[in-house]
PDB file of C-alpha atoms and ligand atoms in Angstrom:
ATOM      1  CA  MET A 183      90.740  71.625  89.086  1.00  0.00           C
ATOM      2  CA  ILE A 184      91.906  68.543  90.974  1.00  0.00           C
ATOM      3  CA  LYS A 185      88.948  66.503  92.249  1.00  0.00           C
ATOM      4  CA  VAL A 186      89.837  65.328  95.745  1.00  0.00           C
ATOM      5  CA  GLY A 187      88.258  62.850  98.174  1.00  0.00           C
ATOM      6  CA  VAL A 188      89.145  62.616 101.859  1.00  0.00           C
ATOM      7  CA  LEU A 189      89.097  59.297 103.765  1.00  0.00           C
ATOM      8  CA  GLY A 190      88.770  59.659 107.527  1.00  0.00           C
ATOM      9  CA  SER A 191      86.900  62.928 106.993  1.00  0.00           C
ATOM     10  CA  ASN A 192      85.484  63.037 110.540  1.00  0.00           C
ATOM     11  CA  GLY A 193      88.870  62.584 112.196  1.00  0.00           C
ATOM     12  CA  ARG A 194      91.272  65.284 113.361  1.00  0.00           C
ATOM     13  CA  MET A 195      93.477  65.183 110.257  1.00  0.00           C
ATOM     14  CA  GLY A 196      90.578  64.442 107.914  1.00  0.00           C
ATOM     15  CA  THR A 197      88.662  67.495 109.149  1.00  0.00           C
ATOM     16  CA  ALA A 198      91.720  69.718 108.633  1.00  0.00           C
ATOM     17  CA  SER A 199      92.273  68.178 105.180  1.00  0.00           C
ATOM     18  CA  CYS A 200      88.663  68.851 104.079  1.00  0.00           C
ATOM     19  CA  ALA A 201      89.012  72.487 105.174  1.00  0.00           C
ATOM     20  CA  ALA A 202      92.350  72.869 103.361  1.00  0.00           C
ATOM     21  CA  VAL A 203      91.013  71.333 100.129  1.00  0.00           C
ATOM     22  CA  ASP A 204      87.891  73.498 100.359  1.00  0.00           C
ATOM     23  CA  ALA A 205      90.066  76.604 100.686  1.00  0.00           C
ATOM     24  CA  ALA A 206      92.393  75.707  97.772  1.00  0.00           C
ATOM     25  CA  ASP A 207      91.573  77.504  94.504  1.00  0.00           C
ATOM     26  CA  ASP A 208      92.754  74.615  92.323  1.00  0.00           C
ATOM     27  CA  MET A 209      90.919  71.796  94.140  1.00  0.00           C
ATOM     28  CA  GLU A 210      87.360  70.574  94.501  1.00  0.00           C
ATOM     29  CA  LEU A 211      86.295  68.391  97.439  1.00  0.00           C
ATOM     30  CA  VAL A 212      84.136  65.697  95.820  1.00  0.00           C
ATOM     31  CA  ALA A 213      83.814  63.091  98.602  1.00  0.00           C
ATOM     32  CA  ARG A 214      84.093  62.927 102.385  1.00  0.00           C
ATOM     33  CA  ILE A 215      84.476  59.330 103.549  1.00  0.00           C
ATOM     34  CA  ALA A 216      83.914  58.470 107.214  1.00  0.00           C
ATOM     35  CA  SER A 217      84.293  54.952 108.592  1.00  0.00           C
ATOM     36  CA  LYS A 218      80.741  53.840 107.721  1.00  0.00           C
ATOM     37  CA  ASP A 219      80.651  55.385 104.233  1.00  0.00           C
ATOM     38  CA  ASP A 220      80.894  53.480 100.974  1.00  0.00           C
ATOM     39  CA  LEU A 221      84.194  54.013  99.171  1.00  0.00           C
ATOM     40  CA  ASP A 222      82.289  53.963  95.871  1.00  0.00           C
ATOM     41  CA  ALA A 223      81.354  57.598  96.585  1.00  0.00           C
ATOM     42  CA  LEU A 224      84.945  58.444  95.569  1.00  0.00           C
ATOM     43  CA  VAL A 225      84.387  56.888  92.141  1.00  0.00           C
ATOM     44  CA  ALA A 226      80.927  58.447  91.799  1.00  0.00           C
ATOM     45  CA  GLY A 227      82.388  61.870  92.652  1.00  0.00           C
ATOM     46  CA  GLY A 228      85.099  61.469  90.023  1.00  0.00           C
ATOM     47  CA  ALA A 229      87.978  61.820  92.506  1.00  0.00           C
ATOM     48  CA  GLY A 230      91.375  61.912  90.837  1.00  0.00           C
ATOM     49  CA  VAL A 231      93.270  62.066  94.140  1.00  0.00           C
ATOM     50  CA  ALA A 232      92.318  60.854  97.620  1.00  0.00           C
ATOM     51  CA  ILE A 233      93.812  61.939 100.942  1.00  0.00           C
ATOM     52  CA  GLU A 234      93.971  59.047 103.446  1.00  0.00           C
ATOM     53  CA  PHE A 235      94.078  59.826 107.195  1.00  0.00           C
ATOM     54  CA  THR A 236      92.342  56.883 108.900  1.00  0.00           C
ATOM     55  CA  THR A 237      93.784  54.147 111.114  1.00  0.00           C
ATOM     56  CA  PRO A 238      96.569  51.564 110.783  1.00  0.00           C
ATOM     57  CA  ASP A 239      93.831  48.881 110.593  1.00  0.00           C
ATOM     58  CA  SER A 240      91.966  50.523 107.698  1.00  0.00           C
ATOM     59  CA  VAL A 241      94.693  52.047 105.589  1.00  0.00           C
ATOM     60  CA  MET A 242      95.741  48.999 103.537  1.00  0.00           C
ATOM     61  CA  GLU A 243      92.200  48.127 102.450  1.00  0.00           C
ATOM     62  CA  ASN A 244      91.599  51.766 101.519  1.00  0.00           C
ATOM     63  CA  VAL A 245      94.813  52.082  99.508  1.00  0.00           C
ATOM     64  CA  ARG A 246      93.987  48.819  97.727  1.00  0.00           C
ATOM     65  CA  PHE A 247      90.606  50.262  96.737  1.00  0.00           C
ATOM     66  CA  LEU A 248      92.189  53.525  95.549  1.00  0.00           C
ATOM     67  CA  THR A 249      94.870  51.877  93.419  1.00  0.00           C
ATOM     68  CA  THR A 250      92.352  49.428  91.934  1.00  0.00           C
ATOM     69  CA  ASN A 251      90.093  52.337  90.983  1.00  0.00           C
ATOM     70  CA  SER A 252      92.857  54.536  89.479  1.00  0.00           C
ATOM     71  CA  ILE A 253      92.618  57.185  92.201  1.00  0.00           C
ATOM     72  CA  HIS A 254      96.065  58.495  93.150  1.00  0.00           C
ATOM     73  CA  ALA A 255      96.575  58.351  96.918  1.00  0.00           C
ATOM     74  CA  VAL A 256      98.192  60.758  99.387  1.00  0.00           C
ATOM     75  CA  VAL A 257      98.570  58.762 102.603  1.00  0.00           C
ATOM     76  CA  GLY A 258      99.397  60.155 106.036  1.00  0.00           C
ATOM     77  CA  THR A 259      98.149  57.305 108.218  1.00  0.00           C
ATOM     78  CA  THR A 260     100.967  55.764 110.206  1.00  0.00           C
ATOM     79  CA  GLY A 261     101.688  52.060 110.674  1.00  0.00           C
ATOM     80  CA  LEU A 262     103.074  51.522 107.170  1.00  0.00           C
ATOM     81  CA  ASP A 263     106.156  49.400 107.836  1.00  0.00           C
ATOM     82  CA  ALA A 264     108.568  48.109 105.183  1.00  0.00           C
ATOM     83  CA  ASP A 265     106.400  45.052 104.380  1.00  0.00           C
ATOM     84  CA  ARG A 266     103.266  47.144 103.908  1.00  0.00           C
ATOM     85  CA  LEU A 267     105.124  49.665 101.752  1.00  0.00           C
ATOM     86  CA  LYS A 268     106.403  46.803  99.609  1.00  0.00           C
ATOM     87  CA  THR A 269     102.846  45.583  99.126  1.00  0.00           C
ATOM     88  CA  ILE A 270     101.640  49.082  98.205  1.00  0.00           C
ATOM     89  CA  GLY A 271     104.550  49.418  95.783  1.00  0.00           C
ATOM     90  CA  SER A 272     103.443  46.198  94.054  1.00  0.00           C
ATOM     91  CA  TRP A 273      99.886  47.553  93.757  1.00  0.00           C
ATOM     92  CA  THR A 274     101.158  50.747  92.088  1.00  0.00           C
ATOM     93  CA  GLU A 275     103.106  48.679  89.572  1.00  0.00           C
ATOM     94  CA  GLU A 276     100.149  46.397  88.916  1.00  0.00           C
ATOM     95  CA  THR A 277      97.633  49.242  88.425  1.00  0.00           C
ATOM     96  CA  GLY A 278      99.714  52.230  87.251  1.00  0.00           C
ATOM     97  CA  THR A 279      98.138  54.314  90.055  1.00  0.00           C
ATOM     98  CA  ASN A 280     100.485  56.467  92.140  1.00  0.00           C
ATOM     99  CA  VAL A 281     100.743  56.507  95.930  1.00  0.00           C
ATOM    100  CA  PHE A 282     102.494  59.153  97.999  1.00  0.00           C
ATOM    101  CA  VAL A 283     103.173  58.322 101.662  1.00  0.00           C
ATOM    102  CA  ALA A 284     104.574  60.688 104.285  1.00  0.00           C
ATOM    103  CA  PRO A 285     104.849  59.895 107.995  1.00  0.00           C
ATOM    104  CA  ASN A 286     104.920  63.642 108.578  1.00  0.00           C
ATOM    105  CA  PHE A 287     103.614  66.373 106.286  1.00  0.00           C
ATOM    106  CA  ALA A 288     104.933  69.326 108.336  1.00  0.00           C
ATOM    107  CA  LEU A 289     107.786  71.203 106.633  1.00  0.00           C
ATOM    108  CA  GLY A 290     109.612  71.760 109.942  1.00  0.00           C
ATOM    109  CA  ALA A 291     109.413  68.062 110.802  1.00  0.00           C
ATOM    110  CA  VAL A 292     110.934  67.126 107.456  1.00  0.00           C
ATOM    111  CA  LEU A 293     113.755  69.620 108.061  1.00  0.00           C
ATOM    112  CA  MET A 294     114.209  68.241 111.591  1.00  0.00           C
ATOM    113  CA  MET A 295     114.641  64.725 110.123  1.00  0.00           C
ATOM    114  CA  HIS A 296     117.016  66.088 107.475  1.00  0.00           C
ATOM    115  CA  PHE A 297     119.203  67.883 110.045  1.00  0.00           C
ATOM    116  CA  ALA A 298     119.153  64.843 112.363  1.00  0.00           C
ATOM    117  CA  THR A 299     120.317  62.671 109.466  1.00  0.00           C
ATOM    118  CA  GLN A 300     123.202  65.081 108.818  1.00  0.00           C
ATOM    119  CA  ALA A 301     124.159  65.109 112.515  1.00  0.00           C
ATOM    120  CA  ALA A 302     124.026  61.298 112.768  1.00  0.00           C
ATOM    121  CA  ALA A 303     127.203  61.080 110.710  1.00  0.00           C
ATOM    122  CA  HIS A 304     129.094  62.988 113.413  1.00  0.00           C
ATOM    123  CA  TYR A 305     127.850  61.520 116.712  1.00  0.00           C
ATOM    124  CA  ASP A 306     128.016  58.068 118.266  1.00  0.00           C
ATOM    125  CA  ALA A 307     125.202  58.612 120.784  1.00  0.00           C
ATOM    126  CA  ALA A 308     121.633  59.653 120.018  1.00  0.00           C
ATOM    127  CA  GLU A 309     118.131  59.177 121.386  1.00  0.00           C
ATOM    128  CA  ILE A 310     114.694  60.403 120.255  1.00  0.00           C
ATOM    129  CA  VAL A 311     111.896  61.760 122.441  1.00  0.00           C
ATOM    130  CA  GLU A 312     108.513  62.055 120.714  1.00  0.00           C
ATOM    131  CA  ARG A 313     105.313  63.428 122.261  1.00  0.00           C
ATOM    132  CA  HIS A 314     101.753  63.151 120.941  1.00  0.00           C
ATOM    133  CA  HIS A 315      98.155  63.394 122.165  1.00  0.00           C
ATOM    134  CA  PRO A 316      96.757  60.390 124.111  1.00  0.00           C
ATOM    135  CA  GLY A 317      94.374  59.507 121.228  1.00  0.00           C
ATOM    136  CA  LYS A 318      97.234  58.453 118.976  1.00  0.00           C
ATOM    137  CA  LEU A 319      96.847  54.735 118.240  1.00  0.00           C
ATOM    138  CA  ASP A 320     100.436  53.826 117.371  1.00  0.00           C
ATOM    139  CA  SER A 321     103.688  54.030 119.274  1.00  0.00           C
ATOM    140  CA  PRO A 322     106.447  54.951 118.612  1.00  0.00           C
ATOM    141  CA  SER A 323     105.321  57.533 116.061  1.00  0.00           C
ATOM    142  CA  GLY A 324     105.914  56.976 112.359  1.00  0.00           C
ATOM    143  CA  THR A 325     108.042  60.114 112.295  1.00  0.00           C
ATOM    144  CA  SER A 326     110.365  58.848 115.026  1.00  0.00           C
ATOM    145  CA  LEU A 327     110.727  55.462 113.323  1.00  0.00           C
ATOM    146  CA  ARG A 328     111.571  57.114 110.016  1.00  0.00           C
ATOM    147  CA  THR A 329     114.025  59.482 111.724  1.00  0.00           C
ATOM    148  CA  ALA A 330     115.792  56.508 113.336  1.00  0.00           C
ATOM    149  CA  LEU A 331     115.945  54.709 109.980  1.00  0.00           C
ATOM    150  CA  LEU A 332     117.418  57.763 108.219  1.00  0.00           C
ATOM    151  CA  MET A 333     119.922  58.339 111.037  1.00  0.00           C
ATOM    152  CA  ALA A 334     121.047  54.696 110.884  1.00  0.00           C
ATOM    153  CA  GLY A 335     121.608  55.011 107.142  1.00  0.00           C
ATOM    154  CA  ALA A 336     123.749  58.119 107.627  1.00  0.00           C
ATOM    155  CA  HIS A 337     126.017  56.660 110.286  1.00  0.00           C
ATOM    156  CA  ASP A 338     129.282  54.985 109.421  1.00  0.00           C
ATOM    157  CA  GLY A 339     128.927  51.434 110.734  1.00  0.00           C
ATOM    158  CA  PRO A 340     126.140  49.780 112.677  1.00  0.00           C
ATOM    159  CA  PHE A 341     124.053  52.183 114.693  1.00  0.00           C
ATOM    160  CA  GLU A 342     123.521  49.533 117.380  1.00  0.00           C
ATOM    161  CA  ALA A 343     126.427  50.916 119.401  1.00  0.00           C
ATOM    162  CA  LEU A 344     125.044  54.431 119.571  1.00  0.00           C
ATOM    163  CA  GLY A 345     124.183  55.701 123.013  1.00  0.00           C
ATOM    164  CA  VAL A 346     124.558  52.335 124.696  1.00  0.00           C
ATOM    165  CA  ALA A 347     127.683  51.265 126.532  1.00  0.00           C
ATOM    166  CA  ALA A 348     128.706  47.628 126.147  1.00  0.00           C
ATOM    167  CA  GLY A 349     126.473  45.391 128.262  1.00  0.00           C
ATOM    168  CA  HIS A 350     124.230  48.327 129.193  1.00  0.00           C
ATOM    169  CA  GLU A 351     120.625  48.554 128.042  1.00  0.00           C
ATOM    170  CA  GLY A 352     120.439  52.352 128.121  1.00  0.00           C
ATOM    171  CA  ALA A 353     117.442  54.368 129.261  1.00  0.00           C
ATOM    172  CA  PRO A 354     113.966  52.764 129.022  1.00  0.00           C
ATOM    173  CA  GLY A 355     112.380  53.129 125.642  1.00  0.00           C
ATOM    174  CA  GLU A 356     112.057  51.099 122.460  1.00  0.00           C
ATOM    175  CA  LYS A 357     115.061  50.567 120.281  1.00  0.00           C
ATOM    176  CA  HIS A 358     114.571  50.871 116.508  1.00  0.00           C
ATOM    177  CA  HIS A 359     117.388  50.829 113.957  1.00  0.00           C
ATOM    178  CA  GLY A 360     119.772  51.108 116.906  1.00  0.00           C
ATOM    179  CA  VAL A 361     118.191  54.306 118.267  1.00  0.00           C
ATOM    180  CA  THR A 362     116.249  54.382 121.548  1.00  0.00           C
ATOM    181  CA  ILE A 363     112.877  56.114 121.121  1.00  0.00           C
ATOM    182  CA  HIS A 364     110.907  57.461 124.094  1.00  0.00           C
ATOM    183  CA  SER A 365     107.179  57.986 123.469  1.00  0.00           C
ATOM    184  CA  LEU A 366     105.156  60.399 125.617  1.00  0.00           C
ATOM    185  CA  ARG A 367     101.349  60.637 125.341  1.00  0.00           C
ATOM    186  CA  LEU A 368     100.064  63.781 127.021  1.00  0.00           C
ATOM    187  CA  PRO A 369      96.895  65.925 126.760  1.00  0.00           C
ATOM    188  CA  ASP A 370      96.953  69.005 124.544  1.00  0.00           C
ATOM    189  CA  SER A 371      99.901  67.700 122.534  1.00  0.00           C
ATOM    190  CA  VAL A 372      99.788  67.634 118.712  1.00  0.00           C
ATOM    191  CA  ALA A 373     103.111  66.247 117.371  1.00  0.00           C
ATOM    192  CA  HIS A 374     106.490  67.002 118.930  1.00  0.00           C
ATOM    193  CA  GLN A 375     109.902  65.427 118.513  1.00  0.00           C
ATOM    194  CA  GLU A 376     113.396  66.097 119.807  1.00  0.00           C
ATOM    195  CA  VAL A 377     116.486  64.246 118.619  1.00  0.00           C
ATOM    196  CA  VAL A 378     119.305  64.552 121.137  1.00  0.00           C
ATOM    197  CA  PHE A 379     122.889  63.745 120.185  1.00  0.00           C
ATOM    198  CA  GLY A 380     125.590  63.308 122.828  1.00  0.00           C
ATOM    199  CA  GLY A 381     129.270  64.005 122.251  1.00  0.00           C
ATOM    200  CA  SER A 382     132.227  64.645 124.493  1.00  0.00           C
ATOM    201  CA  GLY A 383     131.230  67.527 126.777  1.00  0.00           C
ATOM    202  CA  GLU A 384     128.253  68.575 124.592  1.00  0.00           C
ATOM    203  CA  THR A 385     124.779  67.728 123.447  1.00  0.00           C
ATOM    204  CA  LEU A 386     123.001  68.773 120.267  1.00  0.00           C
ATOM    205  CA  SER A 387     119.185  68.936 120.290  1.00  0.00           C
ATOM    206  CA  ILE A 388     117.146  69.172 117.097  1.00  0.00           C
ATOM    207  CA  ARG A 389     113.514  69.800 117.917  1.00  0.00           C
ATOM    208  CA  HIS A 390     110.258  70.325 116.065  1.00  0.00           C
ATOM    209  CA  ASP A 391     106.762  71.097 117.383  1.00  0.00           C
ATOM    210  CA  SER A 392     103.530  70.941 115.427  1.00  0.00           C
ATOM    211  CA  LEU A 393     101.311  73.234 117.511  1.00  0.00           C
ATOM    212  CA  ASP A 394      98.241  72.899 115.281  1.00  0.00           C
ATOM    213  CA  ARG A 395      97.103  70.454 112.577  1.00  0.00           C
ATOM    214  CA  THR A 396      97.216  73.289 110.035  1.00  0.00           C
ATOM    215  CA  SER A 397     101.008  72.710 110.106  1.00  0.00           C
ATOM    216  CA  PHE A 398     100.487  69.547 108.029  1.00  0.00           C
ATOM    217  CA  MET A 399      98.259  71.077 105.359  1.00  0.00           C
ATOM    218  CA  PRO A 400     100.770  72.838 103.049  1.00  0.00           C
ATOM    219  CA  GLY A 401     102.594  69.501 102.720  1.00  0.00           C
ATOM    220  CA  VAL A 402      99.362  67.577 102.124  1.00  0.00           C
ATOM    221  CA  LEU A 403      98.241  70.014  99.393  1.00  0.00           C
ATOM    222  CA  MET A 404     101.707  69.938  97.804  1.00  0.00           C
ATOM    223  CA  ALA A 405     101.479  66.131  97.595  1.00  0.00           C
ATOM    224  CA  VAL A 406      97.932  66.289  96.161  1.00  0.00           C
ATOM    225  CA  ARG A 407      99.184  68.634  93.407  1.00  0.00           C
ATOM    226  CA  LYS A 408     102.204  66.431  92.574  1.00  0.00           C
ATOM    227  CA  VAL A 409     101.140  62.820  93.106  1.00  0.00           C
ATOM    228  CA  SER A 410      99.754  62.327  89.586  1.00  0.00           C
ATOM    229  CA  SER A 411     103.227  63.036  88.153  1.00  0.00           C
ATOM    230  CA  LEU A 412     105.147  60.830  90.619  1.00  0.00           C
ATOM    231  CA  PRO A 413     105.089  57.293  89.188  1.00  0.00           C
ATOM    232  CA  GLY A 414     104.706  54.358  91.577  1.00  0.00           C
ATOM    233  CA  LEU A 415     105.235  54.696  95.314  1.00  0.00           C
ATOM    234  CA  THR A 416     106.933  57.800  96.741  1.00  0.00           C
ATOM    235  CA  VAL A 417     107.788  57.975 100.463  1.00  0.00           C
ATOM    236  CA  GLY A 418     108.605  61.157 102.362  1.00  0.00           C
ATOM    237  CA  LEU A 419     107.788  64.841 101.886  1.00  0.00           C
ATOM    238  CA  GLU A 420     111.531  65.464 101.495  1.00  0.00           C
ATOM    239  CA  ARG A 421     111.194  63.920  98.019  1.00  0.00           C
ATOM    240  CA  LEU A 422     109.184  67.029  97.031  1.00  0.00           C
ATOM    241  CA  LEU A 423     111.579  69.551  98.573  1.00  0.00           C
ATOM    242  CA  ASP A 424     114.893  70.743  97.213  1.00  0.00           C
ATOM    243  CA  LEU A 425     116.975  69.831 100.288  1.00  0.00           C
TER     244      LEU A 425
HETATM  245  P1  LIG B 798      91.491  60.347 114.306  1.00  0.00           P
HETATM  246  O1  LIG B 798      91.102  61.703 114.754  1.00  0.00           O
HETATM  247  O2  LIG B 798      91.305  59.192 115.223  1.00  0.00           O
HETATM  248  O3  LIG B 798      90.753  60.059 112.922  1.00  0.00           O
HETATM  249  C1  LIG B 798      90.760  58.829 112.259  1.00  0.00           C
HETATM  250  C2  LIG B 798      89.454  58.747 111.491  1.00  0.00           C
HETATM  251  O4  LIG B 798      89.529  57.648 110.591  1.00  0.00           O
HETATM  252  C3  LIG B 798      88.230  58.555 112.371  1.00  0.00           C
HETATM  253  O5  LIG B 798      87.322  59.636 112.138  1.00  0.00           O
HETATM  254  C4  LIG B 798      87.664  57.219 111.888  1.00  0.00           C
HETATM  255  O6  LIG B 798      86.269  57.256 111.858  1.00  0.00           O
HETATM  256  C5  LIG B 798      88.183  57.164 110.481  1.00  0.00           C
HETATM  257  N1  LIG B 798      88.204  55.832 109.904  1.00  0.00           N
HETATM  258  C6  LIG B 798      88.572  54.657 110.467  1.00  0.00           C
HETATM  259  N2  LIG B 798      88.472  53.668 109.575  1.00  0.00           N
HETATM  260  C7  LIG B 798      88.011  54.219 108.418  1.00  0.00           C
HETATM  261  C8  LIG B 798      87.700  53.712 107.141  1.00  0.00           C
HETATM  262  N3  LIG B 798      87.817  52.408 106.855  1.00  0.00           N
HETATM  263  N4  LIG B 798      87.259  54.573 106.190  1.00  0.00           N
HETATM  264  C9  LIG B 798      87.142  55.877 106.448  1.00  0.00           C
HETATM  265  N5  LIG B 798      87.411  56.438 107.648  1.00  0.00           N
HETATM  266  C10 LIG B 798      87.854  55.599 108.624  1.00  0.00           C
HETATM  267  O7  LIG B 798      93.046  60.317 113.915  1.00  0.00           O
HETATM  268  P2  LIG B 798      93.931  61.522 113.346  1.00  0.00           P
HETATM  269  O8  LIG B 798      94.559  62.256 114.465  1.00  0.00           O
HETATM  270  O9  LIG B 798      93.141  62.268 112.327  1.00  0.00           O
HETATM  271  O10 LIG B 798      95.097  60.705 112.636  1.00  0.00           O
HETATM  272  C11 LIG B 798      94.813  59.830 111.554  1.00  0.00           C
HETATM  273  C12 LIG B 798      96.102  59.134 111.150  1.00  0.00           C
HETATM  274  O11 LIG B 798      97.028  60.106 110.643  1.00  0.00           O
HETATM  275  C13 LIG B 798      96.834  58.437 112.302  1.00  0.00           C
HETATM  276  O12 LIG B 798      97.452  57.260 111.837  1.00  0.00           O
HETATM  277  C14 LIG B 798      97.888  59.448 112.704  1.00  0.00           C
HETATM  278  O13 LIG B 798      99.008  58.858 113.322  1.00  0.00           O
HETATM  279  C15 LIG B 798      98.254  60.005 111.357  1.00  0.00           C
HETATM  280  N6  LIG B 798      98.862  61.340 111.344  1.00  0.00           N
HETATM  281  C16 LIG B 798      99.747  61.567 110.337  1.00  0.00           C
HETATM  282  C17 LIG B 798     100.298  62.815 110.192  1.00  0.00           C
HETATM  283  C18 LIG B 798     101.246  63.065 109.040  1.00  0.00           C
HETATM  284  O14 LIG B 798     101.732  64.193 108.886  1.00  0.00           O
HETATM  285  N7  LIG B 798     101.507  62.058 108.212  1.00  0.00           N
HETATM  286  C19 LIG B 798      99.975  63.835 111.076  1.00  0.00           C
HETATM  287  C20 LIG B 798      99.059  63.574 112.100  1.00  0.00           C
HETATM  288  C21 LIG B 798      98.485  62.320 112.208  1.00  0.00           C
HETATM  289  P3  LIG B 798      85.409  56.736 113.110  1.00  0.00           P
HETATM  290  O15 LIG B 798      85.648  57.731 114.205  1.00  0.00           O
HETATM  291  O16 LIG B 798      84.024  56.745 112.603  1.00  0.00           O
HETATM  292  O17 LIG B 798      85.928  55.373 113.462  1.00  0.00           O
END
């Protein structure tokens, strides 16, 4: 049995994570940590792995606690930029505790990013439209930022030129890694993203919709099962899939 704690247990993702852990035959939910709870309950409960779905403001302090206390971490909270990931990587080296981070735990979203990365090698114009619920604290989404990063890495030459004519700023949106990202925040949304590529006389759209938070749970449980055997910091659910 894997003893699991959940941080952010009263939140949308935390609630779904507690239910998924409860329903898993090989896991025991030993601690539910809401914002006012003492993290020591994780140690007292003997947690071997903790799932972290809180806020960009809380996540670093929580991961520091987990690594210091030898509790492997599965982190879904967004807002972990390159500098923060570097810091977390140093903590894993210092403590020998593993951390798994995924901006998106939905299988379809990972495939969407994978296909968009493949397509990026063949198109010189691309933009991303992401849509989430109005309660989401960060913008653009972590998934869209990671997609843009992967697309930039797959393109031959700087991605800056993509989708933007010389001297033209392109459509409104935020540009990251050379890709313009449009962020919509609308009621009754969960997590939705479309990557649109433009070529001569054609467009290619690669789209994924999470319709319910249960879509993230198979990926979360997969990471909980594997994190103890993944040394250091691992980023991206694709690292666990045979793509
Ligand atoms: P949410 O409903 O707002 O839940 C966040 C929860 O974190 C709240 O219940 C909050 O408690 C709690 N919290 C804040 N600080 C805490 C702390 N120090 N210790 C313990 N709990 C703390 O947000 P959500 O929709 O569940 O999303 C959570 C995070 O996951 C966001 O960053 C979101 O972007 C991300 N996300 C990731 C994925 C993925 O697949 N990776 C998917 C969906 C969402 P209080 O209400 O008491 O303040």
